[in-house]
């Protein structure tokens, strides 16, 4: 029987090649649909063509390379991730999943392996949301969770729209591609696997994520003449909220995390008591009940802290992405294949959002994680070893070959 192990050097060299696109000052900046992202897309589609795949591009610019199956009636096995990055990113976030999908195809072609189901390698548009919001835009549109007109009209800081950029780069398509199931290999972007020396993360879901935009309004006044007890300092309230938020997450427990990521005092002047403070809140939790409880607790806290400091508040929830559980057949398969390859593994859920979470709404889905050295990601120091990339791609290959002959879904 054929030894199902990908070509590690070819995988690694291809990751390095795509990693040179958009590299500046030591980091990679392929913000969605910028010139570098366009160049990476062209490079990737060129490689898909070399493998004889049928290239399809949908209306939001997602790229699909389709390899025919023996039975055209069966829905394809899709694998993929994204090629866009944040500013000053590393080489692996997203690229690993896309290039590993390509490597699976290269391996099967080289060894003349046919599969019953068609296979699809996908590169989703704007997963990061660093230039256009929302993030995971391509997979949201693909799965019907975001209207394409809304996505097209999203603008960057210069007022350029997604649609204009898709057009400019030649990726405003019309094609439609089905998915029977979806697998995404990704770096963990957290410290757990590396810390424990575990080779494969068998990802069974994604934690829920709630975002709010908030504003505290007090009173601006003279920093020298206004006694402390007569102040309504919005920044002080927001600072109190920031500290209390951490306590709330700690008390909720079960790996709850909460973050105030932005805080802008107004008027932002050295000798004026801030009369306003704009802030954002982020809360995450994997368990459904605790996720709901956490959202209530956070919004109550914003109210309590406001009244403690004599402030008015406004609070708008902008994201309520409930926890996602991946398909147990798919998760079990990833675990089994990791075991068969004699790799150490553990079940875990993802702390970050991924295209896979939207794909899970339309088809059986799972993810494979490999260790991020020191848990670093979204920075030039993001590293994953060559061996870890190869391990992940081998699990992907073995799962894909199994799924491509499974007629049960
Ligand atoms: Zn990613």
Coordinates of C-alpha atoms and ligand atoms in Angstrom, one line a residue:
X1 CA 0.0 0.0 0.0
X2 CA 1.1 3.5 -0.8
X3 CA 2.8 5.3 2.1
X4 CA 0.7 8.5 2.5
X5 CA 3.4 11.0 3.4
X6 CA 3.7 14.3 1.7
X7 CA 7.0 15.7 0.3
X8 CA 8.3 17.7 3.2
X9 CA 10.9 19.7 1.4
X10 CA 8.5 20.7 -1.3
X11 CA 5.9 21.7 1.3
X12 CA 8.4 23.8 3.2
X13 CA 10.0 25.4 0.1
X14 CA 6.5 26.4 -1.1
X15 CA 5.6 28.0 2.2
X16 CA 8.9 29.9 2.1
X17 CA 8.2 31.1 -1.5
X18 CA 4.7 32.4 -0.7
X19 CA 6.2 33.9 2.5
X20 CA 8.5 36.1 0.4
X21 CA 5.5 37.8 -1.2
X22 CA 4.7 41.0 0.8
X23 CA 7.8 40.7 3.0
X24 CA 9.1 44.1 4.2
X25 CA 11.1 45.0 7.3
X26 CA 11.2 41.4 8.4
X27 CA 7.4 40.9 8.5
X28 CA 4.8 39.9 5.9
X29 CA 2.1 42.4 5.1
X30 CA -0.3 40.8 2.6
X31 CA -3.3 42.8 3.8
X32 CA -6.5 41.5 2.0
X33 CA -6.5 42.5 -1.7
X34 CA -3.4 44.8 -1.6
X35 CA -0.7 44.3 -4.3
X36 CA 1.1 41.6 -2.3
X37 CA -2.1 39.7 -1.7
X38 CA -2.8 39.9 -5.5
X39 CA 0.7 38.6 -6.2
X40 CA 0.3 35.7 -3.8
X41 CA -3.0 34.9 -5.4
X42 CA -1.4 34.8 -8.9
X43 CA 1.4 32.7 -7.6
X44 CA -1.0 30.2 -6.0
X45 CA -3.3 29.9 -9.0
X46 CA -0.3 29.4 -11.1
X47 CA 0.6 26.4 -9.0
X48 CA -2.9 25.1 -9.1
X49 CA -2.8 25.3 -12.9
X50 CA 0.4 23.4 -13.0
X51 CA -1.4 20.6 -11.2
X52 CA -4.1 20.6 -13.9
X53 CA -6.8 21.8 -11.5
X54 CA -9.8 23.7 -12.6
X55 CA -9.5 27.2 -11.2
X56 CA -12.7 28.8 -10.0
X57 CA -13.2 32.2 -8.4
X58 CA -16.4 33.2 -6.7
X59 CA -18.0 36.6 -6.3
X60 CA -16.0 37.5 -3.2
X61 CA -12.8 36.4 -4.7
X62 CA -12.4 33.1 -2.9
X63 CA -10.1 30.9 -5.0
X64 CA -10.8 27.2 -5.5
X65 CA -8.7 24.7 -7.3
X66 CA -10.9 21.7 -8.2
X67 CA -9.5 18.2 -8.9
X68 CA -11.9 15.8 -10.5
X69 CA -13.2 12.7 -8.7
X70 CA -14.2 9.4 -10.1
X71 CA -17.8 9.9 -9.1
X72 CA -18.9 13.4 -10.2
X73 CA -22.2 13.0 -8.2
X74 CA -20.4 13.1 -4.9
X75 CA -19.7 16.5 -3.2
X76 CA -16.0 17.5 -2.9
X77 CA -13.7 17.2 0.0
X78 CA -12.5 20.8 0.6
X79 CA -9.3 21.8 2.4
X80 CA -7.9 25.3 2.7
X81 CA -7.4 28.5 4.7
X82 CA -6.3 32.0 3.7
X83 CA -3.4 33.8 2.0
X84 CA -4.0 37.3 3.5
X85 CA -2.2 38.4 6.6
X86 CA -2.3 41.1 9.3
X87 CA 0.4 43.9 9.1
X88 CA 3.9 42.6 9.9
X89 CA 2.8 39.0 10.1
X90 CA 4.7 35.7 10.1
X91 CA 4.9 33.1 7.4
X92 CA 2.5 30.4 8.6
X93 CA -0.9 31.8 9.7
X94 CA -3.2 30.9 6.8
X95 CA -0.5 30.0 4.3
X96 CA 0.2 26.7 6.0
X97 CA -3.4 25.5 5.4
X98 CA -3.5 26.6 1.8
X99 CA -0.1 25.4 0.8
X100 CA -0.6 22.0 2.5
X101 CA -3.8 21.6 0.5
X102 CA -1.7 22.2 -2.6
X103 CA 0.9 19.7 -1.4
X104 CA -1.9 17.1 -0.9
X105 CA -2.9 17.5 -4.5
X106 CA 0.8 17.4 -5.7
X107 CA 1.3 14.2 -3.8
X108 CA -1.8 12.6 -5.2
X109 CA -1.0 13.7 -8.8
X110 CA 2.6 12.5 -8.5
X111 CA 1.5 9.1 -7.3
X112 CA -1.4 8.8 -9.7
X113 CA -3.9 8.4 -6.9
X114 CA -7.5 9.0 -8.0
X115 CA -10.2 9.7 -5.5
X116 CA -14.0 9.0 -5.6
X117 CA -14.9 12.5 -4.5
X118 CA -13.5 15.6 -6.2
X119 CA -11.0 17.5 -4.1
X120 CA -10.9 21.3 -3.7
X121 CA -8.1 23.5 -2.4
X122 CA -9.6 26.8 -1.2
X123 CA -8.0 30.2 -0.4
X124 CA -10.6 32.4 1.3
X125 CA -10.6 36.2 0.9
X126 CA -9.9 38.5 3.8
X127 CA -9.8 36.1 6.7
X128 CA -7.9 38.6 8.9
X129 CA -10.0 41.7 8.6
X130 CA -6.9 43.8 9.0
X131 CA -7.9 46.1 6.1
X132 CA -11.6 45.4 5.5
X133 CA -14.2 44.4 8.1
X134 CA -15.6 42.0 8.9
X135 CA -12.9 39.4 9.2
X136 CA -13.6 35.9 7.7
X137 CA -15.3 37.8 5.0
X138 CA -14.8 35.2 2.2
X139 CA -16.0 32.3 4.2
X140 CA -19.0 34.3 5.6
X141 CA -20.1 35.2 2.1
X142 CA -19.4 31.6 0.8
X143 CA -21.6 30.1 3.6
X144 CA -24.4 32.7 3.2
X145 CA -23.7 34.4 6.6
X146 CA -22.9 37.8 4.9
X147 CA -24.6 39.4 2.0
X148 CA -22.1 39.9 -0.9
X149 CA -23.3 43.5 -1.5
X150 CA -22.4 44.3 2.0
X151 CA -19.0 42.7 1.7
X152 CA -18.3 44.4 -1.6
X153 CA -19.1 47.8 -0.2
X154 CA -16.7 47.5 2.8
X155 CA -14.1 50.2 2.6
X156 CA -10.5 50.5 3.9
X157 CA -9.1 53.6 5.6
X158 CA -8.7 55.3 2.2
X159 CA -12.3 54.6 1.2
X160 CA -11.4 51.9 -1.4
X161 CA -14.0 49.2 -1.6
X162 CA -13.6 45.4 -1.6
X163 CA -15.3 45.3 -5.0
X164 CA -12.9 47.8 -6.6
X165 CA -10.0 45.9 -5.3
X166 CA -11.3 42.5 -6.5
X167 CA -11.9 44.1 -9.9
X168 CA -8.4 45.7 -10.0
X169 CA -6.7 42.4 -9.1
X170 CA -8.8 40.3 -11.5
X171 CA -10.5 38.2 -8.8
X172 CA -14.1 39.3 -9.1
X173 CA -15.5 36.0 -10.1
X174 CA -18.9 34.4 -10.6
X175 CA -18.1 30.7 -10.1
X176 CA -19.8 28.5 -7.5
X177 CA -18.1 25.5 -5.9
X178 CA -19.8 23.0 -3.5
X179 CA -18.2 21.5 -0.4
X180 CA -19.2 18.2 1.0
X181 CA -16.9 18.6 4.0
X182 CA -14.1 20.9 5.0
X183 CA -10.7 20.5 6.7
X184 CA -8.4 23.3 7.7
X185 CA -4.8 22.9 8.9
X186 CA -3.6 25.9 10.9
X187 CA -0.9 27.0 13.3
X188 CA -2.3 27.0 16.9
X189 CA -1.4 30.7 17.4
X190 CA -1.3 29.9 21.1
X191 CA 1.2 28.3 23.5
X192 CA -0.5 25.1 24.5
X193 CA 0.9 22.5 22.0
X194 CA 4.4 23.9 22.1
X195 CA 4.5 24.1 25.9
X196 CA 3.3 20.5 26.3
X197 CA 5.4 19.1 23.4
X198 CA 2.2 17.8 21.7
X199 CA 2.5 17.4 17.9
X200 CA -1.1 17.7 16.8
X201 CA -4.1 19.6 18.1
X202 CA -7.4 17.9 17.2
X203 CA -9.6 20.9 17.2
X204 CA -13.2 20.1 18.2
X205 CA -14.6 23.7 18.0
X206 CA -14.1 27.4 18.3
X207 CA -14.9 29.4 21.4
X208 CA -17.7 32.0 21.3
X209 CA -16.7 35.6 20.9
X210 CA -18.6 38.7 21.9
X211 CA -17.5 42.3 21.0
X212 CA -18.9 45.6 22.2
X213 CA -18.3 49.3 21.4
X214 CA -18.7 51.4 24.5
X215 CA -18.7 55.0 25.5
X216 CA -18.5 56.6 28.9
X217 CA -19.6 60.2 29.2
X218 CA -18.7 62.4 32.2
X219 CA -17.7 66.0 32.2
X220 CA -14.5 67.7 30.9
X221 CA -13.1 70.2 33.2
X222 CA -9.9 72.0 34.4
X223 CA -7.3 69.5 35.7
X224 CA -5.9 72.0 38.2
X225 CA -9.0 73.6 39.6
X226 CA -11.6 70.8 39.9
X227 CA -11.4 68.9 43.2
X228 CA -11.2 65.2 43.0
X229 CA -14.6 64.7 44.6
X230 CA -16.3 66.9 42.1
X231 CA -15.0 65.1 39.0
X232 CA -16.9 62.9 36.5
X233 CA -13.8 61.5 34.9
X234 CA -14.7 59.1 32.0
X235 CA -11.2 57.8 31.6
X236 CA -11.1 56.9 35.3
X237 CA -14.3 55.0 34.8
X238 CA -13.0 53.2 31.8
X239 CA -9.7 52.3 33.6
X240 CA -11.8 50.9 36.5
X241 CA -13.8 48.9 33.9
X242 CA -10.6 47.6 32.4
X243 CA -9.4 46.3 35.7
X244 CA -12.8 44.9 36.8
X245 CA -13.2 43.2 33.5
X246 CA -10.3 40.9 34.2
X247 CA -11.7 40.0 37.6
X248 CA -15.1 39.2 36.0
X249 CA -13.3 36.8 33.5
X250 CA -11.3 35.3 36.4
X251 CA -14.4 34.7 38.5
X252 CA -16.4 33.2 35.5
X253 CA -13.5 30.8 35.1
X254 CA -13.3 27.8 32.7
X255 CA -10.8 29.6 30.6
X256 CA -12.9 32.7 30.1
X257 CA -11.0 35.7 28.7
X258 CA -12.0 39.3 28.5
X259 CA -10.0 42.2 27.0
X260 CA -10.4 46.0 26.6
X261 CA -8.5 46.4 23.4
X262 CA -9.0 50.1 22.6
X263 CA -9.4 53.1 24.9
X264 CA -9.6 56.6 23.6
X265 CA -10.1 59.4 26.1
X266 CA -11.7 62.7 25.0
X267 CA -10.6 65.4 24.5
X268 CA -7.2 63.7 25.0
X269 CA -5.6 66.8 26.3
X270 CA -2.9 66.9 29.0
X271 CA -4.6 69.3 31.4
X272 CA -8.2 68.5 30.9
X273 CA -10.2 65.9 32.8
X274 CA -11.5 63.4 30.2
X275 CA -15.2 64.0 29.7
X276 CA -15.5 61.0 27.3
X277 CA -13.9 57.6 26.8
X278 CA -14.5 55.4 23.9
X279 CA -13.6 51.7 24.5
X280 CA -14.0 48.2 23.0
X281 CA -14.6 45.0 24.9
X282 CA -13.9 41.4 23.8
X283 CA -15.1 38.4 25.7
X284 CA -14.6 34.7 24.8
X285 CA -15.7 31.4 26.2
X286 CA -16.3 27.9 24.8
X287 CA -19.2 26.6 26.9
X288 CA -22.6 27.8 25.7
X289 CA -24.2 28.5 29.1
X290 CA -21.1 30.3 30.4
X291 CA -20.8 32.3 27.2
X292 CA -24.3 33.6 27.7
X293 CA -23.7 34.3 31.3
X294 CA -20.4 36.1 30.5
X295 CA -22.1 38.4 28.1
X296 CA -24.7 39.4 30.7
X297 CA -22.0 39.9 33.3
X298 CA -19.9 42.1 31.1
X299 CA -22.8 44.3 30.1
X300 CA -23.9 44.6 33.8
X301 CA -20.4 45.5 34.8
X302 CA -20.3 48.4 32.2
X303 CA -23.5 49.7 33.9
X304 CA -22.2 49.3 37.5
X305 CA -18.9 51.0 36.8
X306 CA -20.7 53.9 35.1
X307 CA -22.9 54.5 38.0
X308 CA -20.1 54.2 40.5
X309 CA -18.3 57.0 38.7
X310 CA -21.3 59.1 38.0
X311 CA -21.1 58.6 34.2
X312 CA -23.5 58.0 31.4
X313 CA -22.8 55.1 29.2
X314 CA -23.7 53.7 25.8
X315 CA -22.9 50.1 24.9
X316 CA -23.5 48.4 21.6
X317 CA -22.8 44.8 21.0
X318 CA -21.2 44.4 17.5
X319 CA -20.4 40.7 17.5
X320 CA -22.1 37.7 19.0
X321 CA -20.4 34.7 17.5
X322 CA -21.6 31.7 19.5
X323 CA -19.3 28.8 20.3
X324 CA -18.9 26.4 17.5
X325 CA -18.7 22.6 17.8
X326 CA -17.1 20.8 14.9
X327 CA -18.6 17.6 13.4
X328 CA -17.7 14.6 15.6
X329 CA -17.1 12.2 12.6
X330 CA -14.5 14.7 11.3
X331 CA -12.9 15.3 14.7
X332 CA -12.7 11.6 15.4
X333 CA -11.1 11.1 12.0
X334 CA -8.4 13.7 12.6
X335 CA -7.7 12.1 16.0
X336 CA -7.5 8.6 14.5
X337 CA -5.2 9.6 11.7
X338 CA -2.9 11.5 14.1
X339 CA -2.7 8.3 16.2
X340 CA -2.0 6.1 13.1
X341 CA 0.8 8.4 12.1
X342 CA 2.2 7.9 15.6
X343 CA 2.0 11.6 16.4
X344 CA 1.1 12.8 19.9
X345 CA -2.2 14.7 19.9
X346 CA -4.7 16.3 22.2
X347 CA -8.3 17.5 21.7
X348 CA -8.6 21.3 22.1
X349 CA -10.7 24.2 20.9
X350 CA -9.6 27.2 19.0
X351 CA -9.2 30.5 20.8
X352 CA -9.1 32.4 17.5
X353 CA -11.7 32.6 14.8
X354 CA -11.1 30.7 11.5
X355 CA -12.8 30.2 8.2
X356 CA -13.6 26.7 9.4
X357 CA -16.1 28.0 11.9
X358 CA -18.3 29.4 9.1
X359 CA -17.8 26.3 7.0
X360 CA -19.1 24.2 9.9
X361 CA -22.5 25.8 9.3
X362 CA -22.8 24.2 5.9
X363 CA -20.8 20.9 6.0
X364 CA -19.0 18.5 8.4
X365 CA -15.9 20.4 9.4
X366 CA -12.8 20.0 11.6
X367 CA -9.4 21.6 12.1
X368 CA -5.9 20.4 12.6
X369 CA -3.5 22.5 14.7
X370 CA 0.3 22.3 14.8
X371 CA 2.4 24.0 17.5
X372 CA 3.4 27.7 17.3
X373 CA 6.8 28.2 18.9
X374 CA 6.2 30.1 22.2
X375 CA 2.7 30.6 21.1
X376 CA 3.7 33.7 19.0
X377 CA 1.5 34.7 16.1
X378 CA 0.4 37.8 14.2
X379 CA 4.0 39.1 14.4
X380 CA 7.2 38.5 12.5
X381 CA 8.4 36.2 15.3
X382 CA 5.6 33.7 14.4
X383 CA 7.4 30.3 13.9
X384 CA 6.4 26.7 13.4
X385 CA 9.1 24.1 12.7
X386 CA 9.4 22.3 9.4
X387 CA 8.7 19.0 11.1
X388 CA 5.5 20.4 12.6
X389 CA 4.3 21.6 9.2
X390 CA 5.0 18.2 7.7
X391 CA 3.2 16.4 10.6
X392 CA 0.1 18.6 10.1
X393 CA 0.1 18.1 6.3
X394 CA 0.4 14.3 6.7
X395 CA -2.6 14.2 9.0
X396 CA -4.4 16.4 6.4
X397 CA -3.4 14.0 3.5
X398 CA -4.5 10.9 5.4
X399 CA -7.9 12.4 6.4
X400 CA -8.5 13.7 2.9
X401 CA -7.8 10.4 1.2
X402 CA -10.1 8.6 3.7
X403 CA -12.9 11.2 3.3
X404 CA -12.6 11.2 -0.5
X405 CA -13.7 7.6 -0.6
X406 CA -16.4 7.9 2.1
X407 CA -19.9 8.0 0.6
X408 CA -21.7 8.5 3.8
X409 CA -22.1 12.3 3.7
Ligands
LIG1 ZN1 -5.4 32.3 10.1

